[in-house]
Amino acid sequence: MDKIPDLRPIAIPALEHKINGKLFTCLGNGLQKDGHPFDDHVKSYLPLLKPVLTKAGKVKVHQPQIREQPKSYWKAQCVFRSLPQTGTVATLQEQLRSSDAGMDAGLHELEERLNLEFRIKNASFRDEKWNRIDTLEAKAEADPKRFIVEHFSPGQGTPIVLKTHHRLELHQESEKHNLAHESVDAPRNPDGSRPQVNRWIVIGKDRSAVYEKIREISREATRARQQAKELRAERTRKLHEDLVSTVDLSRKNTAWDVTGLWSISCPYIEEQWGEDDSGCSLDIVLTTSDGRKQMSAQFDFIVITGIFRFISPVPSDRRNEKPQSSKSVTSTRVGIDRAGRGKCADEIDEEEEEEEEEEEEEEEDEDEYYDDRDSPTPEEFYMSMSDRPSPKHTKWNYRWRGEETGESVIQLYSDKKLCSVTFGGPGGTKLVGIFDSDLTGRIDFTGMKTGRTTSGGDPDSEWHSKNEQAYERARVGRWH
């Protein structure tokens, strides 16, 4: 035989051979008796006959630690040396202590013969199994080393794309054989679904050819992501149109039913953390307890999930009670704004005054809220039974609590941030909003109502489950 076959991978069971009733096994790397190979250093495991002394003749405090071996080990070492294998462990050890015999010559010859026989049979079995494999991926997973050696034999230079989860071994073998290798995100399937293997590996001899193939796959993945995004947007638009068709738009200035499922578009979050088929959502609900009403929403913003609790807006007629410098200025400003033209100095001054008043009101609201924030339902979240978003009450402030989706870390003090949602569109089925968190910063989002609500919701318990005490319990739990 020109070359002894490689031992690994081992694909067949051990060979067995009996001599005088004694069973030996072989896995291609030596004889074994009861699972123990011949040990040249058997005497290192023999117990000491007397303690080790210091140079001064005193017993050393720290004696050598000798690993204890089972009786089957001592019997096997005696058999390999043609010594009797009967008696106690002490008897077997004493035989070995007084003998300098190596492996029996007949057993040594048997070992060499069985080693070769095992390797030949093991290689033959591997070859038969290998030849039955009909895909590149399956061969690469079965034996990465053999696959690389055989596939990139002299003359084979075209890069190959392997769709497999077992990329690490292929990267390592490619590196050993000076091949170019890179992993790349896989494009979506033609029907828009995710591929079973979401990362592919490209291997080849020519580095530039490998990089060109990587770019080709990346372009296809980008195109597929855009298609998936457009498909999701089209589905959302259709659901929204179907829902709007059921809304009674004949009654003007009546309250809107904003409860239900909302598809949310937030470009910043989607770009930073979104996947091809992931999107943001709201599920707005109205709940009544002990004759008092609340409006809240479960939100999923990909990287953060949690609860919004809405604050009933200040009645619009309260602003009319404030002194106005000129009614004509206000109406003129509104007309000009809608037409998209510029504003006069008086209008800008009035807007700045209104903004300052709103900031002062928000600061007062925050002070009142923090006096009451440990309550399951702070007073500002309660609404009158008639309160609802409407053409007169479009802007609703809210506070939120939630947690990161990765490690479920509660966002402490997120409810300090007063954010807002402004409803509009036919029947209040569209919205624009502001979300503010330490993770995302202050960002904008828009939304379209797409369906009826699916949750009853318990805003009090949901809110309470994300307070400082819950954060501390979770923090301690992560370390234990």
XYZ file of C-alpha atoms in Angstrom:
480
model
C 0.000 0.000 0.000
C 1.406 3.375 -1.065
C -0.093 5.379 1.783
C -1.656 4.420 5.081
C -5.175 5.927 5.184
C -5.922 8.723 7.621
C -7.468 7.524 10.842
C -10.048 10.284 11.210
C -12.878 10.734 10.961
C -13.692 7.371 12.523
C -16.814 5.930 10.925
C -16.876 2.269 11.991
C -16.915 0.481 15.374
C -13.775 -0.972 16.953
C -12.337 -4.249 15.639
C -12.378 -7.131 18.113
C -9.882 -10.002 18.525
C -9.701 -12.813 21.107
C -6.551 -14.557 22.334
C -6.923 -17.399 24.853
C -10.332 -16.091 25.841
C -9.077 -12.529 26.350
C -10.901 -9.911 24.248
C -8.915 -7.056 22.720
C -10.276 -4.107 20.704
C -8.688 -1.681 18.245
C -9.738 1.718 16.863
C -6.689 2.136 14.654
C -4.381 3.652 17.262
C -3.414 0.687 19.431
C -4.791 -2.374 21.220
C -7.082 -1.916 24.178
C -8.055 -4.324 26.934
C -11.289 -3.440 28.670
C -10.904 0.102 27.341
C -7.300 0.536 28.514
C -4.294 0.817 26.147
C -0.769 -0.343 26.973
C 0.858 2.210 29.313
C 4.664 2.617 29.242
C 4.470 4.742 32.394
C 2.484 2.329 34.522
C 4.884 2.653 37.466
C 4.060 6.332 37.867
C 0.616 5.253 39.098
C 1.914 2.756 41.686
C 1.400 3.817 45.305
C 4.503 4.916 47.242
C 6.035 2.288 49.503
C 7.362 5.005 51.817
C 6.872 8.766 52.052
C 9.130 11.196 50.180
C 11.706 12.842 52.443
C 13.343 16.246 52.404
C 17.127 16.662 52.070
C 17.243 16.819 55.838
C 15.616 13.387 56.052
C 12.248 14.639 57.257
C 8.918 13.651 55.736
C 7.807 16.226 53.189
C 4.627 18.049 54.102
C 3.369 17.899 50.518
C 3.532 14.331 49.229
C 3.118 13.537 45.502
C -0.511 13.197 44.400
C -0.887 9.891 42.558
C -4.005 9.411 40.461
C -5.853 6.291 41.469
C -6.609 3.761 38.715
C -9.373 1.098 38.626
C -8.662 -2.587 38.945
C -9.429 -3.111 35.220
C -6.458 -0.837 34.434
C -4.028 -2.917 36.538
C -5.343 -6.175 35.036
C -4.943 -4.801 31.496
C -1.322 -3.740 32.141
C -0.525 -7.209 33.458
C -2.109 -8.879 30.391
C -0.124 -6.660 27.984
C 3.078 -7.844 29.750
C 2.057 -11.552 29.920
C 1.774 -11.342 33.718
C -1.016 -13.073 35.671
C -4.183 -10.966 35.921
C -5.670 -12.616 39.005
C -5.514 -11.454 42.590
C -6.119 -8.238 44.436
C -5.149 -4.785 43.208
C -2.156 -4.874 45.567
C -1.035 -8.208 44.056
C -1.323 -6.842 40.501
C 0.552 -3.688 41.455
C 3.367 -5.683 43.095
C 3.798 -7.770 39.922
C 4.139 -4.608 37.842
C 6.475 -2.977 40.366
C 8.929 -5.893 40.171
C 8.765 -6.285 36.361
C 10.427 -4.228 33.621
C 8.667 -6.132 30.819
C 7.324 -4.252 27.822
C 4.387 -5.261 25.629
C 4.297 -8.939 24.729
C 5.818 -9.439 21.245
C 2.786 -11.354 19.985
C 0.417 -8.613 21.163
C 2.655 -5.950 19.620
C 2.461 -7.732 16.255
C -1.322 -8.071 16.616
C -1.582 -4.345 17.407
C 0.250 -3.301 14.214
C -1.871 -5.644 12.101
C -5.183 -4.496 13.594
C -4.186 -0.816 13.342
C -3.671 -1.152 9.602
C -6.758 -3.321 9.119
C -8.923 -0.809 10.972
C -7.622 2.152 8.953
C -8.248 0.346 5.645
C -11.793 -0.710 6.595
C -12.577 2.706 8.073
C -11.333 4.522 4.941
C -13.271 2.141 2.681
C -16.472 2.763 4.620
C -15.889 6.533 4.507
C -15.340 6.393 0.740
C -18.544 4.442 0.175
C -20.477 6.909 2.299
C -18.742 9.883 0.638
C -19.603 8.706 -2.844
C -23.266 8.480 -1.910
C -23.389 12.166 -0.918
C -24.861 14.128 -3.815
C -24.565 17.819 -2.766
C -21.571 20.055 -2.163
C -23.021 21.286 1.140
C -23.500 17.752 2.469
C -19.928 16.806 1.553
C -18.550 19.981 3.108
C -20.428 19.246 6.341
C -19.442 15.544 6.405
C -15.687 16.148 6.032
C -14.559 19.775 5.546
C -10.897 18.878 5.121
C -11.504 16.214 2.473
C -13.984 18.437 0.663
C -11.514 21.331 0.385
C -8.652 19.077 -0.746
C -10.679 17.237 -3.386
C -12.767 20.106 -4.722
C -9.888 22.538 -5.152
C -7.550 20.096 -6.824
C -5.307 21.467 -9.623
C -7.428 23.024 -12.353
C -10.470 23.854 -10.222
C -10.525 27.612 -9.820
C -14.148 28.767 -10.043
C -15.485 30.106 -6.708
C -18.198 28.016 -5.074
C -21.086 29.161 -2.868
C -21.963 26.877 0.032
C -25.256 27.308 1.881
C -24.349 25.719 5.189
C -24.380 26.445 8.906
C -20.972 24.747 9.289
C -18.919 27.686 8.047
C -16.290 27.877 10.794
C -14.603 24.571 9.841
C -14.659 25.556 6.166
C -13.054 28.925 6.908
C -10.326 27.173 8.891
C -9.604 24.555 6.205
C -9.670 27.198 3.440
C -7.123 29.243 5.360
C -4.831 26.210 5.735
C -4.908 25.686 1.956
C -4.386 29.382 1.050
C -7.859 29.775 -0.442
C -9.885 32.993 -0.468
C -13.013 32.684 1.690
C -15.737 35.073 2.847
C -19.200 34.779 4.407
C -22.129 36.881 3.197
C -25.774 37.496 4.146
C -28.055 35.339 2.021
C -30.783 36.922 -0.116
C -34.408 36.076 0.487
C -36.227 33.317 -1.349
C -38.265 34.249 -4.474
C -41.492 34.155 -2.419
C -40.052 36.653 0.075
C -39.499 34.121 2.867
C -36.242 33.837 4.771
C -33.772 31.206 3.541
C -33.154 28.268 5.848
C -29.451 29.189 5.916
C -29.148 32.960 6.379
C -25.354 33.176 5.841
C -23.447 31.632 2.946
C -19.734 31.063 2.437
C -17.870 31.687 -0.823
C -14.553 29.865 -1.403
C -12.140 30.046 -4.339
C -8.533 30.259 -5.438
C -8.838 33.725 -6.979
C -9.484 36.373 -4.313
C -10.892 38.910 -6.775
C -13.313 36.334 -8.180
C -14.480 35.477 -4.651
C -15.078 39.165 -3.833
C -17.005 39.663 -7.069
C -19.278 36.748 -6.161
C -19.747 38.272 -2.697
C -20.786 41.587 -4.272
C -23.198 39.798 -6.587
C -24.896 38.024 -3.675
C -24.994 41.253 -1.637
C -26.705 43.102 -4.501
C -29.298 40.355 -4.726
C -29.825 40.451 -0.947
C -30.317 44.235 -1.069
C -32.834 43.918 -3.880
C -34.700 41.191 -1.971
C -34.795 43.328 1.192
C -36.256 46.226 -0.762
C -38.883 43.960 -2.286
C -39.799 42.635 1.163
C -40.091 46.189 2.485
C -42.324 47.219 -0.420
C -44.457 44.112 0.018
C -44.928 44.880 3.722
C -45.854 48.484 2.909
C -48.377 47.322 0.315
C -49.970 44.899 2.771
C -50.214 47.683 5.362
C -51.760 50.090 2.826
C -54.366 47.503 1.801
C -55.297 46.715 5.410
C -55.597 50.434 6.127
C -57.803 51.052 3.090
C -60.036 48.121 4.022
C -60.421 49.470 7.547
C -61.126 53.063 6.405
C -63.897 51.736 4.155
C -65.765 50.606 7.290
C -65.480 53.984 9.085
C -68.470 56.316 9.076
C -67.032 59.583 7.758
C -70.362 61.385 7.397
C -70.463 62.666 10.968
C -68.047 65.561 11.387
C -66.354 66.597 14.625
C -67.298 63.396 16.435
C -64.949 61.320 18.552
C -62.667 58.900 16.734
C -62.188 55.263 17.569
C -58.402 54.995 17.600
C -58.323 51.683 19.456
C -56.897 48.801 17.494
C -53.785 47.647 15.717
C -51.508 50.232 14.131
C -48.652 49.645 11.713
C -45.881 52.050 12.656
C -43.149 53.392 10.400
C -40.020 54.605 12.170
C -37.148 54.900 9.665
C -34.447 55.408 12.293
C -35.304 52.283 14.309
C -35.913 50.173 11.194
C -32.574 51.194 9.712
C -30.602 50.596 12.917
C -32.237 47.427 14.262
C -34.851 46.198 11.807
C -34.832 42.990 9.821
C -36.309 42.539 6.356
C -39.721 41.476 7.635
C -39.781 43.319 10.965
C -41.750 46.459 11.672
C -42.997 48.582 14.551
C -46.526 48.353 15.899
C -48.998 49.765 18.405
C -52.083 48.143 19.924
C -54.224 50.897 21.465
C -56.905 49.961 24.025
C -59.456 51.731 26.215
C -59.986 50.220 29.663
C -62.462 51.113 32.407
C -62.042 50.284 36.089
C -64.274 51.503 38.927
C -65.969 53.876 36.510
C -62.711 55.542 35.427
C -61.312 55.283 31.925
C -57.757 55.064 30.594
C -56.243 54.863 27.126
C -53.012 52.900 26.730
C -51.080 51.008 24.066
C -48.780 48.036 23.865
C -45.883 49.049 21.619
C -43.239 47.022 19.801
C -40.504 49.206 18.354
C -38.198 46.280 17.444
C -35.449 47.169 19.920
C -37.788 48.328 22.715
C -41.200 47.045 23.776
C -43.552 48.220 26.475
C -46.584 50.361 27.235
C -47.759 53.889 26.386
C -50.163 55.582 28.828
C -51.968 58.514 27.284
C -52.821 61.804 28.976
C -56.089 63.472 28.086
C -55.329 66.763 26.324
C -56.201 70.145 27.774
C -59.644 71.132 26.408
C -59.232 73.300 23.365
C -61.416 76.079 24.747
C -58.934 76.726 27.578
C -56.582 78.405 25.154
C -59.374 80.686 23.984
C -59.567 82.019 27.538
C -56.035 83.418 27.234
C -55.766 86.991 25.982
C -55.048 87.269 22.276
C -53.216 90.258 20.836
C -55.243 90.036 17.639
C -57.793 87.513 16.356
C -56.908 88.429 12.791
C -53.279 87.497 13.379
C -54.211 84.000 14.524
C -56.535 83.335 11.612
C -54.060 84.852 9.159
C -51.278 82.681 10.512
C -53.335 79.529 10.061
C -54.239 80.453 6.481
C -50.667 81.264 5.563
C -49.292 78.118 7.193
C -51.646 75.886 5.266
C -50.763 77.641 2.048
C -47.094 77.099 2.760
C -46.102 80.798 2.736
C -43.923 82.747 5.131
C -44.926 84.280 8.483
C -44.867 87.862 9.732
C -42.983 89.013 12.825
C -46.160 89.219 14.963
C -47.042 85.628 14.094
C -43.541 84.391 15.008
C -43.709 86.245 18.340
C -47.107 84.713 19.114
C -45.852 81.202 18.225
C -42.864 81.632 20.523
C -45.185 82.741 23.344
C -47.390 79.690 22.799
C -44.351 77.379 22.809
C -43.151 78.912 26.082
C -46.603 78.442 27.607
C -46.683 74.804 26.478
C -43.220 74.160 27.986
C -44.331 75.739 31.290
C -47.464 73.570 31.310
C -45.396 70.429 30.619
C -43.031 71.289 33.483
C -46.025 71.750 35.821
C -47.502 68.432 34.608
C -44.167 66.682 35.226
C -43.988 68.006 38.801
C -47.535 66.788 39.470
C -46.782 63.429 37.843
C -43.658 62.809 39.917
C -45.603 63.400 43.121
C -47.876 60.538 42.010
C -45.652 58.282 39.834
C -45.362 55.409 42.332
C -49.109 54.876 42.196
C -50.273 51.985 39.935
C -52.247 54.620 38.035
C -51.041 58.203 38.423
C -53.940 60.619 38.325
C -52.953 62.187 34.999
C -53.678 58.915 33.163
C -57.360 58.957 34.072
C -59.819 60.414 31.557
C -63.421 61.468 31.708
C -65.815 58.925 30.227
C -66.414 61.209 27.225
C -62.752 61.866 26.429
C -61.516 60.481 23.113
C -59.321 61.656 20.270
C -61.356 63.814 17.885
C -60.879 66.572 15.314
C -60.764 68.987 18.273
C -58.464 66.862 20.406
C -55.874 65.456 18.037
C -52.685 65.707 20.071
C -52.313 63.335 23.022
C -49.266 63.287 25.238
C -48.105 60.002 26.703
C -45.520 58.521 29.010
C -43.984 55.109 28.518
C -42.220 52.300 30.290
C -40.555 49.354 28.592
C -37.509 47.167 28.131
C -34.893 46.353 25.541
C -35.764 43.278 23.517
C -32.239 41.834 23.551
C -31.602 41.215 27.260
C -34.978 42.478 28.534
C -33.339 45.301 30.486
C -36.002 47.676 31.859
C -35.494 51.276 30.751
C -35.276 53.110 34.061
C -37.001 56.493 34.366
C -38.283 56.371 30.787
C -41.588 57.771 32.070
C -39.819 61.075 32.782
C -39.960 61.723 29.050
C -43.228 63.309 27.950
C -43.870 62.282 24.344
C -46.837 62.796 22.040
C -49.045 61.273 19.362
C -51.174 63.368 17.008
C -54.094 61.587 15.359
C -55.529 62.561 11.995
C -56.554 61.254 8.614
C -60.005 59.894 7.746
C -61.737 58.991 10.990
C -58.518 59.327 12.995
C -56.915 56.339 11.276
C -53.495 57.929 10.836
C -51.014 59.336 13.320
C -47.672 61.034 13.718
C -45.710 60.758 16.939
C -42.563 61.446 18.895
C -40.718 58.778 20.880
C -37.851 59.573 23.229
C -35.511 57.055 24.884
C -31.899 56.877 26.021
C -31.302 54.198 23.400
C -32.844 55.904 20.375
C -32.833 59.567 21.280
C -35.820 61.711 20.281
C -37.239 60.324 17.030
C -40.347 60.662 14.864
C -42.729 57.953 13.735
C -45.926 57.704 11.687
C -48.676 55.112 11.668
C -51.791 53.762 9.980
C -54.546 51.844 11.699
C -54.831 48.364 10.197
C -57.179 46.352 12.397
C -59.142 45.862 15.577
C -57.439 45.388 18.919
C -56.387 41.891 19.964
C -55.652 42.525 23.658
C -57.764 43.447 26.663
C -54.786 44.797 28.537
C -54.161 45.630 32.180
C -52.218 48.900 32.068
C -51.809 49.085 35.865
C -49.990 45.746 36.231
C -48.020 46.248 33.015
C -46.862 49.651 34.249
C -46.013 48.325 37.714
C -43.986 45.423 36.236
C -41.486 47.895 34.783
C -40.728 50.079 37.787
C -37.488 50.532 39.729
C -38.159 47.541 41.995
C -38.703 45.260 38.983
C -35.492 46.558 37.440
C -33.540 45.779 40.614
C -34.991 42.258 40.894
C -34.050 41.529 37.282
C -30.567 42.993 37.759
C -29.894 40.782 40.776
C -31.326 37.762 38.933
C -28.917 38.203 36.035
C -25.974 37.740 38.428
C -27.274 34.633 40.176
